[in-house]
Coordinates of C-alpha atoms in Angstrom, one line a residue:
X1 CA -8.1 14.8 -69.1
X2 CA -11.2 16.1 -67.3
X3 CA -12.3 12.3 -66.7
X4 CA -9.5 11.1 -66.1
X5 CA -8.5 13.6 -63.2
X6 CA -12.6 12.6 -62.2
X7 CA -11.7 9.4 -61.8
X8 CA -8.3 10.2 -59.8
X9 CA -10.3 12.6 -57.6
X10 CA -12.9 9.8 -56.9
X11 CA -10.2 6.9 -56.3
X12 CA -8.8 9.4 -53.9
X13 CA -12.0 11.0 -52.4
X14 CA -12.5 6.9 -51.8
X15 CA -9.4 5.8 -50.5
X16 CA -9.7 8.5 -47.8
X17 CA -12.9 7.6 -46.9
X18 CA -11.7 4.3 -46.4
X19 CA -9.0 5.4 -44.5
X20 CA -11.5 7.3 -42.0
X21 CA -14.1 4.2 -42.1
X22 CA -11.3 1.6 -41.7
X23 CA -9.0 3.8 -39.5
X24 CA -10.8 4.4 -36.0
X25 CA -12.1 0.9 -36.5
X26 CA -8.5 -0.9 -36.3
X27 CA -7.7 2.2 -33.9
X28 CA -10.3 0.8 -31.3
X29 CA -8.5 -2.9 -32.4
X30 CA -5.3 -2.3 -31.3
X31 CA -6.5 -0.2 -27.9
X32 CA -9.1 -2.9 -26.5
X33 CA -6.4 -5.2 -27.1
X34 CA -3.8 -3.0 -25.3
X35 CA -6.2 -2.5 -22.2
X36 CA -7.2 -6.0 -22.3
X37 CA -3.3 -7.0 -22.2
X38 CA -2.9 -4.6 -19.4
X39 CA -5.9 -5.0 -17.2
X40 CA -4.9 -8.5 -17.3
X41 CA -1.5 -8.2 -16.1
X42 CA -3.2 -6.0 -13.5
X43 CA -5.9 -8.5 -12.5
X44 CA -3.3 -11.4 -12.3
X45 CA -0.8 -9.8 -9.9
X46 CA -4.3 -8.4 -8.1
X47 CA -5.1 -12.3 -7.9
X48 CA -1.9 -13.8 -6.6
X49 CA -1.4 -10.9 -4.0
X50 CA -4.9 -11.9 -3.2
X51 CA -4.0 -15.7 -2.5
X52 CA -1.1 -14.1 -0.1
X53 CA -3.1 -12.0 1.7
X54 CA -5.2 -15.1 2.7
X55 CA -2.5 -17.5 3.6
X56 CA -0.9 -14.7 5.7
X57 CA -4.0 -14.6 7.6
X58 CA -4.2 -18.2 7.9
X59 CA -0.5 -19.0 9.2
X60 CA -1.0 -15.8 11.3
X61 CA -3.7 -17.7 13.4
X62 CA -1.0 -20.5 14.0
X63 CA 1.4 -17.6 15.4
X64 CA -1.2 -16.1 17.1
X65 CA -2.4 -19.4 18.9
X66 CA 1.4 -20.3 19.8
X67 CA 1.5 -17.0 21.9
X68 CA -2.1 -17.6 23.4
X69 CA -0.2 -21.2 24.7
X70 CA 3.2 -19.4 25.6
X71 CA 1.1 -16.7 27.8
X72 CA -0.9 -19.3 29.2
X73 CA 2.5 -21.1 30.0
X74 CA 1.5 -24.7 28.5
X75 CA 4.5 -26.3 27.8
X76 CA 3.2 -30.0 28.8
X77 CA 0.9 -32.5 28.5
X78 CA -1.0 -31.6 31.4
X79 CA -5.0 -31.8 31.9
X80 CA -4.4 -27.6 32.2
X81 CA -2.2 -27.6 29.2
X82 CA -5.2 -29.3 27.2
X83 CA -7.9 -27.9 28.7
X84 CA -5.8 -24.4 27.2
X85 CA -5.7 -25.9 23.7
X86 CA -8.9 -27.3 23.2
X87 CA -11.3 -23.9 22.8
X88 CA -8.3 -22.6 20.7
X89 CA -8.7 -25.3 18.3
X90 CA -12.7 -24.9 18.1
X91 CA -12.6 -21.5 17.7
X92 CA -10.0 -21.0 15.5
X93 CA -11.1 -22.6 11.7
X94 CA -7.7 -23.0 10.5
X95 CA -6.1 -24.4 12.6
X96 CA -6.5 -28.6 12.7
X97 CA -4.5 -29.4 15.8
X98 CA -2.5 -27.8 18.6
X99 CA 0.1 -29.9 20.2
X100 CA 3.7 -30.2 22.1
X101 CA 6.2 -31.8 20.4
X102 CA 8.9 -34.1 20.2
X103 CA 11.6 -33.7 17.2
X104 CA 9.5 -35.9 14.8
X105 CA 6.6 -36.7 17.3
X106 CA 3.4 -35.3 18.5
X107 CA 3.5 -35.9 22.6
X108 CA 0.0 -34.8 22.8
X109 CA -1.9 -33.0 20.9
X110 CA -5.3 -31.1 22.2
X111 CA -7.4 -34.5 23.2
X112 CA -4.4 -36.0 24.9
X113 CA -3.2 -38.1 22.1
X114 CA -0.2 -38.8 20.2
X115 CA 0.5 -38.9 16.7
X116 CA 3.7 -39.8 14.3
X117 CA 4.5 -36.8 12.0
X118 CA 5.6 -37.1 8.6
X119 CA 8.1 -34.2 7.4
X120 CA 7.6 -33.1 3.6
X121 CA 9.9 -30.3 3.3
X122 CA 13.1 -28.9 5.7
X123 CA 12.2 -26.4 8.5
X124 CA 12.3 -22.8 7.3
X125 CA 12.6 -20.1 10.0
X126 CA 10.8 -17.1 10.8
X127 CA 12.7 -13.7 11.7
X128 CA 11.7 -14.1 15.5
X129 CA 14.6 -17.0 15.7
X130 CA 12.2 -19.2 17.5
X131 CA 9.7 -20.2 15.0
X132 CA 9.7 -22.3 12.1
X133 CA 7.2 -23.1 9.2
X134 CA 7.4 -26.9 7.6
X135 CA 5.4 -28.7 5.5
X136 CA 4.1 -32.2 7.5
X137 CA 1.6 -35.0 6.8
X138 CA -0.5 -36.4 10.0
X139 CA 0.0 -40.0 9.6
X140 CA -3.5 -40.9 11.6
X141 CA -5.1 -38.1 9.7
X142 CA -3.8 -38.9 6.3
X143 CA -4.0 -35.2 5.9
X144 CA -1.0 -32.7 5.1
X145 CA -0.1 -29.0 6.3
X146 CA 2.1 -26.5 7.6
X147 CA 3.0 -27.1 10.7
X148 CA 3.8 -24.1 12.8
X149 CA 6.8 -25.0 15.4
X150 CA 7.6 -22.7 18.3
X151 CA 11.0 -24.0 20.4
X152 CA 10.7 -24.2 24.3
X153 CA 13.6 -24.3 26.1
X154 CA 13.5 -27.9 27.6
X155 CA 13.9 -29.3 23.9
X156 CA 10.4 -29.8 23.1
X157 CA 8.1 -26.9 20.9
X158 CA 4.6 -25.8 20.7
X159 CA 2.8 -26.6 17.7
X160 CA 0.0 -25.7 15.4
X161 CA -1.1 -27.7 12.5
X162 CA -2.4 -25.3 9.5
X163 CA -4.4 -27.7 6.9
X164 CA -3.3 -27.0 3.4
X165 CA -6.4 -26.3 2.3
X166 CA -7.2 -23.5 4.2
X167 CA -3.6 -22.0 3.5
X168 CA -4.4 -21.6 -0.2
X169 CA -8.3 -21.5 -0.3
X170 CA -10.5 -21.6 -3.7
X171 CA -11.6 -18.0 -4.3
X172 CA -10.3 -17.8 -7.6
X173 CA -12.5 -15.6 -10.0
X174 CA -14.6 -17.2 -12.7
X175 CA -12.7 -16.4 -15.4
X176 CA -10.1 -18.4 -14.0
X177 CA -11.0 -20.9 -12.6
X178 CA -11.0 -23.1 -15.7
X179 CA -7.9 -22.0 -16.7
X180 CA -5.7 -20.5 -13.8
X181 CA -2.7 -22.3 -12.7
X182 CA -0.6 -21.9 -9.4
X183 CA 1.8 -22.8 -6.9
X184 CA 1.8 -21.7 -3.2
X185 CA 5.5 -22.5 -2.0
X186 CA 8.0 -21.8 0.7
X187 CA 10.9 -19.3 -0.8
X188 CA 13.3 -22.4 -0.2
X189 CA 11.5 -23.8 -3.2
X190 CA 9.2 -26.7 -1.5
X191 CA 5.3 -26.4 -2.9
X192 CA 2.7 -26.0 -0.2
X193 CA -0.2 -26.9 -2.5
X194 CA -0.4 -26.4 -6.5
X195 CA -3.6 -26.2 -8.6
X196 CA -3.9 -26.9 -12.2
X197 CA -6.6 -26.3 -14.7
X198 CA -9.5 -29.0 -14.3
X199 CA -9.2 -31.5 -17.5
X200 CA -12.6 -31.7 -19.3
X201 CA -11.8 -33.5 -22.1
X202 CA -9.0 -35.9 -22.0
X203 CA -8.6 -35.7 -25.7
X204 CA -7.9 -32.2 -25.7
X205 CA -4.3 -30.4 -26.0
X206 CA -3.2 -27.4 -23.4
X207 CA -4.0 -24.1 -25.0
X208 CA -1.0 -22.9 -26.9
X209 CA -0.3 -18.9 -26.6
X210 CA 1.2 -16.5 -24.5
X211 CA 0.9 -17.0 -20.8
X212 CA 0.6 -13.8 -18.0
X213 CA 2.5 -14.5 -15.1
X214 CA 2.5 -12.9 -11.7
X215 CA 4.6 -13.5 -8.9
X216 CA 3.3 -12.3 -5.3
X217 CA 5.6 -12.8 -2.1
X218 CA 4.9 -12.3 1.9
X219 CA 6.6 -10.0 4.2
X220 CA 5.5 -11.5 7.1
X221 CA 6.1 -15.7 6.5
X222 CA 8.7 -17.4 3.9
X223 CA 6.5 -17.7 1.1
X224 CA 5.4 -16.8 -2.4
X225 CA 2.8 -17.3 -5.0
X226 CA 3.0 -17.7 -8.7
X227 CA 0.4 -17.8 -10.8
X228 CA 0.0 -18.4 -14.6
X229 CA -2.9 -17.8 -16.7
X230 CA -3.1 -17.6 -20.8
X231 CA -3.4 -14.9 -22.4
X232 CA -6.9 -16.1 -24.7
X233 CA -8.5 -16.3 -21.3
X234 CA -9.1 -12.8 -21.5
X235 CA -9.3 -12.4 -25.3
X236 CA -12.4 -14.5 -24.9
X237 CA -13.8 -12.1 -22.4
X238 CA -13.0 -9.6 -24.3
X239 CA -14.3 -11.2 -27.8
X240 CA -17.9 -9.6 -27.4
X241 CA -16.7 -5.8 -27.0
X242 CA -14.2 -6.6 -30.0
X243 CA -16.7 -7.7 -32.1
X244 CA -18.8 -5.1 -31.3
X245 CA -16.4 -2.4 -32.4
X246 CA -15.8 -4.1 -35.4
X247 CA -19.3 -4.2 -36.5
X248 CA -20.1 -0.7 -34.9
X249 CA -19.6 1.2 -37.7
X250 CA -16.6 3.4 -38.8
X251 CA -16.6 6.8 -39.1
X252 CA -20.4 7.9 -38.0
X253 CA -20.1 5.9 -34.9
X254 CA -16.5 7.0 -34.3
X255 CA -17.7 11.1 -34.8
X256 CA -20.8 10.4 -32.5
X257 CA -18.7 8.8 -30.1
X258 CA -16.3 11.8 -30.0
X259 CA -18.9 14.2 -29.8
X260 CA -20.5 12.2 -26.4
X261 CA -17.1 11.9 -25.2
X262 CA -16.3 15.8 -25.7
X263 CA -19.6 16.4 -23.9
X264 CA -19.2 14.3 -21.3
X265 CA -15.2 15.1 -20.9
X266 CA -15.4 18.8 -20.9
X267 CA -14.7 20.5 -17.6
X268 CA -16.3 23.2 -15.8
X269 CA -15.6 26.8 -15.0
X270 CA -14.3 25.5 -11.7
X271 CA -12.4 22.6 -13.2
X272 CA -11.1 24.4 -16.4
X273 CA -9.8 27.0 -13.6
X274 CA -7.4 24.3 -12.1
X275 CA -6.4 23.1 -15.1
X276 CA -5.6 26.2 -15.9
X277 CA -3.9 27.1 -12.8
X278 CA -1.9 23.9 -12.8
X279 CA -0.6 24.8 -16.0
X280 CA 0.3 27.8 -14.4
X281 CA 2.4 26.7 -11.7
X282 CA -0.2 28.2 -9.0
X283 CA 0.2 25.0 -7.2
X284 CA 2.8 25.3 -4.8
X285 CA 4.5 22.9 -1.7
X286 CA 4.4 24.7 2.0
X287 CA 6.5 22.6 4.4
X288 CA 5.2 22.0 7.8
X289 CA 8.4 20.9 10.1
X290 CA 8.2 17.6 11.8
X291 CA 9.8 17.7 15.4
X292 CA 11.4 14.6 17.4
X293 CA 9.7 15.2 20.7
X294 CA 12.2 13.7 22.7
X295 CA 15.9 15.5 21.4
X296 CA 13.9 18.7 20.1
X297 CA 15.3 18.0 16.7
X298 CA 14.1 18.7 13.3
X299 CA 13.7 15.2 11.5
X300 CA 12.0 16.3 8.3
X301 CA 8.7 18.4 7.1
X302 CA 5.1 17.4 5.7
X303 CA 4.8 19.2 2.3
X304 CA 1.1 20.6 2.2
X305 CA -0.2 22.0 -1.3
X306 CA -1.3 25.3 -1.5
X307 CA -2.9 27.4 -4.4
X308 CA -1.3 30.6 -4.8
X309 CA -2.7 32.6 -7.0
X310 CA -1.6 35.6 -9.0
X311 CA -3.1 38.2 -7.2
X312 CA -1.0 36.8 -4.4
X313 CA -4.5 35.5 -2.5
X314 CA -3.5 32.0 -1.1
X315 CA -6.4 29.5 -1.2
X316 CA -6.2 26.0 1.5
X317 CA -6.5 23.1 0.3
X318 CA -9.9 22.3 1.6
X319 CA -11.3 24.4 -0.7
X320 CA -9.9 22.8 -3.7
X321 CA -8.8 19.3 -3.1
X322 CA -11.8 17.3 -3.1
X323 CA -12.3 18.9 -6.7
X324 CA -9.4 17.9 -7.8
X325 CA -9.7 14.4 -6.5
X326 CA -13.1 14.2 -8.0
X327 CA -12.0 15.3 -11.5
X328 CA -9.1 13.5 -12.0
X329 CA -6.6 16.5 -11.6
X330 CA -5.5 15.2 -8.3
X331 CA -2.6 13.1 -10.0
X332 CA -1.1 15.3 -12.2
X333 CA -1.1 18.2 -9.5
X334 CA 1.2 15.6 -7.3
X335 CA 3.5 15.1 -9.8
X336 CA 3.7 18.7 -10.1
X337 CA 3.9 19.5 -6.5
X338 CA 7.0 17.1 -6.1
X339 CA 8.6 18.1 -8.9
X340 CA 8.6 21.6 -7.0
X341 CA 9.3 20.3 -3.9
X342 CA 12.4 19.2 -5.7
X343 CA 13.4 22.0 -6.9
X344 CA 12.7 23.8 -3.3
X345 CA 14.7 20.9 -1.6
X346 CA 17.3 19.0 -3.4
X347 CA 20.3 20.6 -2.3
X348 CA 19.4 21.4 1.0
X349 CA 18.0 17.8 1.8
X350 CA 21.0 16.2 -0.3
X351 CA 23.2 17.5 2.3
X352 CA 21.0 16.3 4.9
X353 CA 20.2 12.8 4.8
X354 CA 18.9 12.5 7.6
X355 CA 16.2 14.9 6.8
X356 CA 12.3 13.2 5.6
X357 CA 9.8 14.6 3.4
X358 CA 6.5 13.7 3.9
X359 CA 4.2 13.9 1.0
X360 CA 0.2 13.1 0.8
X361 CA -1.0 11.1 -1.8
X362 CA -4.7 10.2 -3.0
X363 CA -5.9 7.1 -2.9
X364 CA -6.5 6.6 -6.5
X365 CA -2.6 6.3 -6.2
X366 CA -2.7 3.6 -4.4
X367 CA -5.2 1.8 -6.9
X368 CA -2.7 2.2 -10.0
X369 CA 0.0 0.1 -10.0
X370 CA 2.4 2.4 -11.9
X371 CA 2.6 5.0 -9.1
X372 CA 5.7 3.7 -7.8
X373 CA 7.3 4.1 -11.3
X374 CA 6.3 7.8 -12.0
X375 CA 7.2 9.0 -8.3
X376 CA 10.8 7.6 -9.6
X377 CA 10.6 9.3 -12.4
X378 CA 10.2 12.4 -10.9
X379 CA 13.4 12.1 -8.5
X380 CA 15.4 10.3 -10.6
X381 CA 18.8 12.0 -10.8
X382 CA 18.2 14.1 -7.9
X383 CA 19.9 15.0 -4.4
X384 CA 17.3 13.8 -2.1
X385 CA 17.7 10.1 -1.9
X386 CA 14.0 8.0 -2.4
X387 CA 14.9 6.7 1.6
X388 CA 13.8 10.1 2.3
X389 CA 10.6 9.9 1.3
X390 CA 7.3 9.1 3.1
X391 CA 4.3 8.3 1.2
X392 CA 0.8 9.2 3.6
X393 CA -2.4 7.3 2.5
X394 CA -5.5 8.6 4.4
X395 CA -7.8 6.4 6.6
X396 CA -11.0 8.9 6.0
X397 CA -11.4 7.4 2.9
X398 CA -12.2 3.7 2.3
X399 CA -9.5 1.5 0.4
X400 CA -11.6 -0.3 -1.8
X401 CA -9.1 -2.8 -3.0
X402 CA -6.9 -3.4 -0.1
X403 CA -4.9 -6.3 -2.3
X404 CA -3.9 -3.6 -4.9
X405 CA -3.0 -1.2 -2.1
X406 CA -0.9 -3.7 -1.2
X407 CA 1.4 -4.0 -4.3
X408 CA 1.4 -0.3 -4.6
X409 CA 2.7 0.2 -1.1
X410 CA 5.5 -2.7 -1.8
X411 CA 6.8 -0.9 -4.8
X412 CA 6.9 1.9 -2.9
X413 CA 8.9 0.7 -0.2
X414 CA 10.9 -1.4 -3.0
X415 CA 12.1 1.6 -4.4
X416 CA 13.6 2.5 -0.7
X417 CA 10.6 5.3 0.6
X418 CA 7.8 4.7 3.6
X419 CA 4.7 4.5 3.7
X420 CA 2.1 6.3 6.7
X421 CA -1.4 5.9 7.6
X422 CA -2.5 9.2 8.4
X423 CA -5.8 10.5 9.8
X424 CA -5.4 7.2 11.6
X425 CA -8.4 5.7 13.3
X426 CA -10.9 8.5 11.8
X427 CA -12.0 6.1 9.3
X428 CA -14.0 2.7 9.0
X429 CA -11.4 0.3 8.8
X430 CA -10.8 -0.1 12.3
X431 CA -7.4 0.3 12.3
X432 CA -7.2 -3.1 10.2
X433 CA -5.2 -1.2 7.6
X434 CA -2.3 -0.5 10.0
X435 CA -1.6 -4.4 9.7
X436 CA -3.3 -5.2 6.3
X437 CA -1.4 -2.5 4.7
X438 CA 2.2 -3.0 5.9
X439 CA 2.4 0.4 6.3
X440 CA 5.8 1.8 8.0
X441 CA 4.5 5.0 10.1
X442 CA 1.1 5.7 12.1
X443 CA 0.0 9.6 12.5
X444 CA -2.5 10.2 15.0
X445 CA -4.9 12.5 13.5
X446 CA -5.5 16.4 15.9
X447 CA -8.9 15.3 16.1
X448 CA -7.5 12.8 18.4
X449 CA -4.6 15.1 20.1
X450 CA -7.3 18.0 20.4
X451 CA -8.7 15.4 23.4
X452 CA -5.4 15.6 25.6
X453 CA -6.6 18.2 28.4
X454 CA -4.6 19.5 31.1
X455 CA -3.1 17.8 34.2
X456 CA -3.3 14.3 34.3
X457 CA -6.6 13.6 32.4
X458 CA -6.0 10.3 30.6
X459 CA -6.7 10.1 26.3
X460 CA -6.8 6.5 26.1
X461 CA -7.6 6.6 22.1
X462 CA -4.1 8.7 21.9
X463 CA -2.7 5.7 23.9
X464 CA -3.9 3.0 22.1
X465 CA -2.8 4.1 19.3
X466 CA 0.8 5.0 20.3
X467 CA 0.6 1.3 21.6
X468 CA -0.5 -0.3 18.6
X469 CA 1.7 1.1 16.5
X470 CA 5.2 0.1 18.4
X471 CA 3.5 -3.2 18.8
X472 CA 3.6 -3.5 14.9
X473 CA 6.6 -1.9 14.7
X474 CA 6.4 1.6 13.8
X475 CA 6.9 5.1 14.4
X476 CA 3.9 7.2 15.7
X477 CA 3.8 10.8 14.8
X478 CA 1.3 13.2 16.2
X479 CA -0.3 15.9 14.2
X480 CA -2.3 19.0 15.3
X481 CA -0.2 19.5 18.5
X482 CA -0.8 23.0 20.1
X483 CA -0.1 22.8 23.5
X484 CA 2.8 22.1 25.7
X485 CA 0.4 19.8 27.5
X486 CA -0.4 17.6 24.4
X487 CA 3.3 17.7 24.5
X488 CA 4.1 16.6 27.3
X489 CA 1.3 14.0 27.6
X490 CA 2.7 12.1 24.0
X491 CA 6.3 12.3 25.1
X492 CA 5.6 10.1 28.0
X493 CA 3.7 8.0 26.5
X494 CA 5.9 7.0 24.5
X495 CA 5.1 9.2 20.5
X496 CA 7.9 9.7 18.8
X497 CA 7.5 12.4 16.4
X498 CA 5.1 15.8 16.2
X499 CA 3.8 18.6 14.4
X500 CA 1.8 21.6 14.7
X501 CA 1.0 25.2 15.3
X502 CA 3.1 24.5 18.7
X503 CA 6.7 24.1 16.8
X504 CA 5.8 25.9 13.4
X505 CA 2.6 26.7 10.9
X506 CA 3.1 25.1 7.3
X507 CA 6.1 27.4 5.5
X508 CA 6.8 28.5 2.3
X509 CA 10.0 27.0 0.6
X510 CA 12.1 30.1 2.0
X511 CA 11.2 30.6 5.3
X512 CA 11.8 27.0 5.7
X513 CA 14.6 26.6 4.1
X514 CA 15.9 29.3 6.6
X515 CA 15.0 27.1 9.2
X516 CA 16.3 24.4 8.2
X517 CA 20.1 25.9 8.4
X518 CA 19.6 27.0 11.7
X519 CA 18.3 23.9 13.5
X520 CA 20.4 21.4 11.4
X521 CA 23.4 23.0 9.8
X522 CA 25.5 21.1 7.5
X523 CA 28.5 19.2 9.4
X524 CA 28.8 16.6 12.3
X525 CA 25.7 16.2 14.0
X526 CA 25.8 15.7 18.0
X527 CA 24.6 13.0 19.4
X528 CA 21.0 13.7 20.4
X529 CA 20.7 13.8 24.3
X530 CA 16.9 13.6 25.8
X531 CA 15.6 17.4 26.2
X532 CA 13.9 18.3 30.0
X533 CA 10.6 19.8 28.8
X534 CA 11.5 23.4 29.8
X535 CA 14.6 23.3 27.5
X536 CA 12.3 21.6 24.7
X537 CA 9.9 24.5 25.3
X538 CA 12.3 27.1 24.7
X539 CA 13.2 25.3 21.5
X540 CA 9.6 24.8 20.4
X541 CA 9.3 28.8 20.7
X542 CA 12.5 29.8 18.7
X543 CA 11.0 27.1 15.9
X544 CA 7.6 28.7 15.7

């Protein structure tokens, strides 16, 4: 008995050991796999957003030339007219040709000639009425493009000629560029240009497998990209690490890869503290009101985090924040915060859909794609309806991948919520990101309201801003305001929306909530009639 239990103690000693060799082994398998699966995806929809991105910017030059010609009022074949198009056309590397046209004719184009066009596709209109995109060949050219086509009134249209080739570009990585496979196409179906994998070997089959698939449309022109790439493209990338943690050794590497990654991963005093707190609930919204300068009217609140702690000491965010940020607490402390903000606002905000909540996010939330799907997650079933929500992604802070930003700011908007570039122009974009991004709102940062003075002192920063952002089409909200002057000076220039230590400091839930039934109780709402600063002053006070 005593060797046979041996030998059933060994067999079993053994067979666990070969679980624990075997085990993390096929554990780091399956996960390189997953992330390679996943960063894939990722890198795809990165990729064709990417190719968007550029073609917006190349059709944008045709729209941005036919306005230089409709300013300069060319709408003829004149030596003026020409002498108009010419630099245009020199200076602008997209664009192949300007011209005034005829239905299916070139009258002139920028060197006084004529030229038959050839249409490829049917005319599909932009949302200005006025434009059109199509896809044309220039019969003396023998080259094809997208011809930009801007309606005069007299029956002939302004022109610009986009080549194809600098619509869709070849910037594709080098991982796909043997493999990659993609069509840039107006959304009535007609292909701009496609690209196909490059045939080495004529002998050879197509690659068999799974294929990743990412479609990317424009909210600015008709179009859309969809690209294709297999799967074993990035298997084969991947085919080095994966062999390497194959071979790396079981169990001794997987415990001195735990240990390193327990040294590495554990957090200091300071960061275990948050955690802690966190855990805790110490994390709480204050709600700063939001203030439409022209009716005096309440039109939402800014929710501003706060660390209350259980000796009742409440710490600012600026002494915690950038921690969190840094240490990776920052997104689970946002999901946190809104859930509370939830709970603070549901039924008060349900009531009142009119109502917006501002909420700041980080930008490492706008460099994960599946942002948009936990935000839903956390309102899902509740009063406040997701077109209440605003989204604010800070300009102090560089977006390093503007193309990623992108997507995350469309799902966001997809699911119904805005999207705001605070701190605007304090950063080192140069305001690029108001148009890059798509974003819906502009907030001019107090650093910028602090430099309205008194009497008629101009702040042309504040107005350029203001400017910019109804040009693009958005709503500009001032922060920081604390004066009735700064008041005053962004109502007639044209703001739309403020807040500060003027109308109200940041509130807990109560004390807003309070303030909230008094200056919008539930019922009819009047129709809001403009305010004469005095009365909007005496408002401003009862608020604060």
């Amino acid at each position: 008995m005593v060797t046979l239990w041996s030998r059933k103690h060994r067999i079993l000693v053994g067979a666990v050991g070969l679980v624990l060799v075997v085990a993390p082994v096929l554990g780091a398998k399956w996960l390189i796999e997953r992330t390679t699966r996943e960063n894939a995806a990722e890198n795809v929809a990165e990729v064709a957003a990417e190719f968007i991105s550029r073609a917006e910017l190349s059709l944008a030059s045709g729209t941005n030339a036919l306005n230089q010609l409709a300013l300069a009022g060319v709408d003829d074949c004149g030596p003026r007219s020409l002498e108009t198009m010419r630099p245009i056309v020199a200076a602008v590397l997209p664009i192949k040709a300007l011209a005034v046209t005829d239905g299916g004719r070139i009258l002139c184009n920028q060197f006084g000639e004529t030229d038959p066009l050839e249409s490829l596709s049917a005319a599909v209109p932009l949302n200005d009425g006025t434009t059109t995109l199509g896809l044309v060949r220039l019969r003396s050219a023998g080259t094809s493009g997208v011809l930009v086509t801007r309606e005069l009134s007299d029956g002939t249209a302004l022109a610009a000629f986009v080549a194809r080739e600098a619509i869709v570009g070849t910037f594709l990585p080098k991982l796909l560029r043997t493999t990659a496979a993609g069509t840039l196409a107006f959304v009535n179906g007609t292909a701009i240009s496609a690209f196909q994998p490059p045939i080495i070997d004529p002998r050879a089959r197509p690659a068999d497998g799974p294929v990743i698939s990412a479609r990317a449309a424009s909210d600015r022109f008709p179009i859309a990209m969809r690209l294709s790439v297999p799967e074993s493209t990035y298997e084969a990338a991947s085919s080095g690490l994966l062999t390497t943690a194959m071979l790396g050794g079981g169990l001794i590497a997987t415990l001195i890869f735990g240990l390193l990654l327990y040294i590495l991963r554990r957090p200091s005093a300071a960061v275990a503290q948050m955690i802690e707190a966190e855990g805790r609930g110490e994390f709480v919204p204050y709600y700063q009101p939001v203030i439409d300068i022209v009716t005096g009217r309440l039109v939402g609140c800014e929710v501003l985090v706060r660390w209350l702690k259980p000796d009742g000491t409440l710490v600012m965010p600026g002494t915690f924040i950038h921690l969190a940020e840094s240490s990776g607490l920052a997104s689970a402390m946002t999901l946190s915060v809104m859930r509370a903000v939830r709970a603070d606002l549901d039924r008060a905000f349900g009531q009142r859909p009119q109502l917006s909540i501002a909420i700041n996010l980080f930008n490492a939330h706008f460099a994960r794609l599946s942002t948009a799907r936990d935000i839903a997650r956390v309102f899902e079933g509740a009063s406040i309806g997701l077109c209440q929500l605003i989204f604010e992604l800070t300009e102090r802070l560089p977006v390093h991948n503007v193309a990623r930003a992108r997507v995350v700011i469309r799902k966001l908007q997809s699911l119904g919520a805005r999207v705001a570039l605070d701190d605007a122009g304090t950063g080192h974009s140069g305001l690029a990101h108001l148009q890059q991004l798509g974003v819906d709102i502009v907030k001019i940062d107090k650093f910028f309201v602090d430099t309205i003075g008194a009497g008629e002192t101009a702040a042309p920063i504040v107005n350029s801003l203001i400017r910019l952002g109804h040009d693009l089409g958005m709503e500009v909200v001032a922060e920081g305001v604390e004066t009735f002057e700064q008041l005053d000076y962004l109502r007639r220039h044209g703001a739309n929306q403020a807040q500060g230590y003027l109308f109200s400091p940041p509130l807990p839930a109560r004390a807003f909530l309070d303030l909230v039934e008094t200056m919008e109780p539930v019922g009819e709402r009047a129709e809001p009639q403009p305010l004469p600063l005095t009365e909007l002053e005496q408002d401003t006070r009862a608020v604060a």
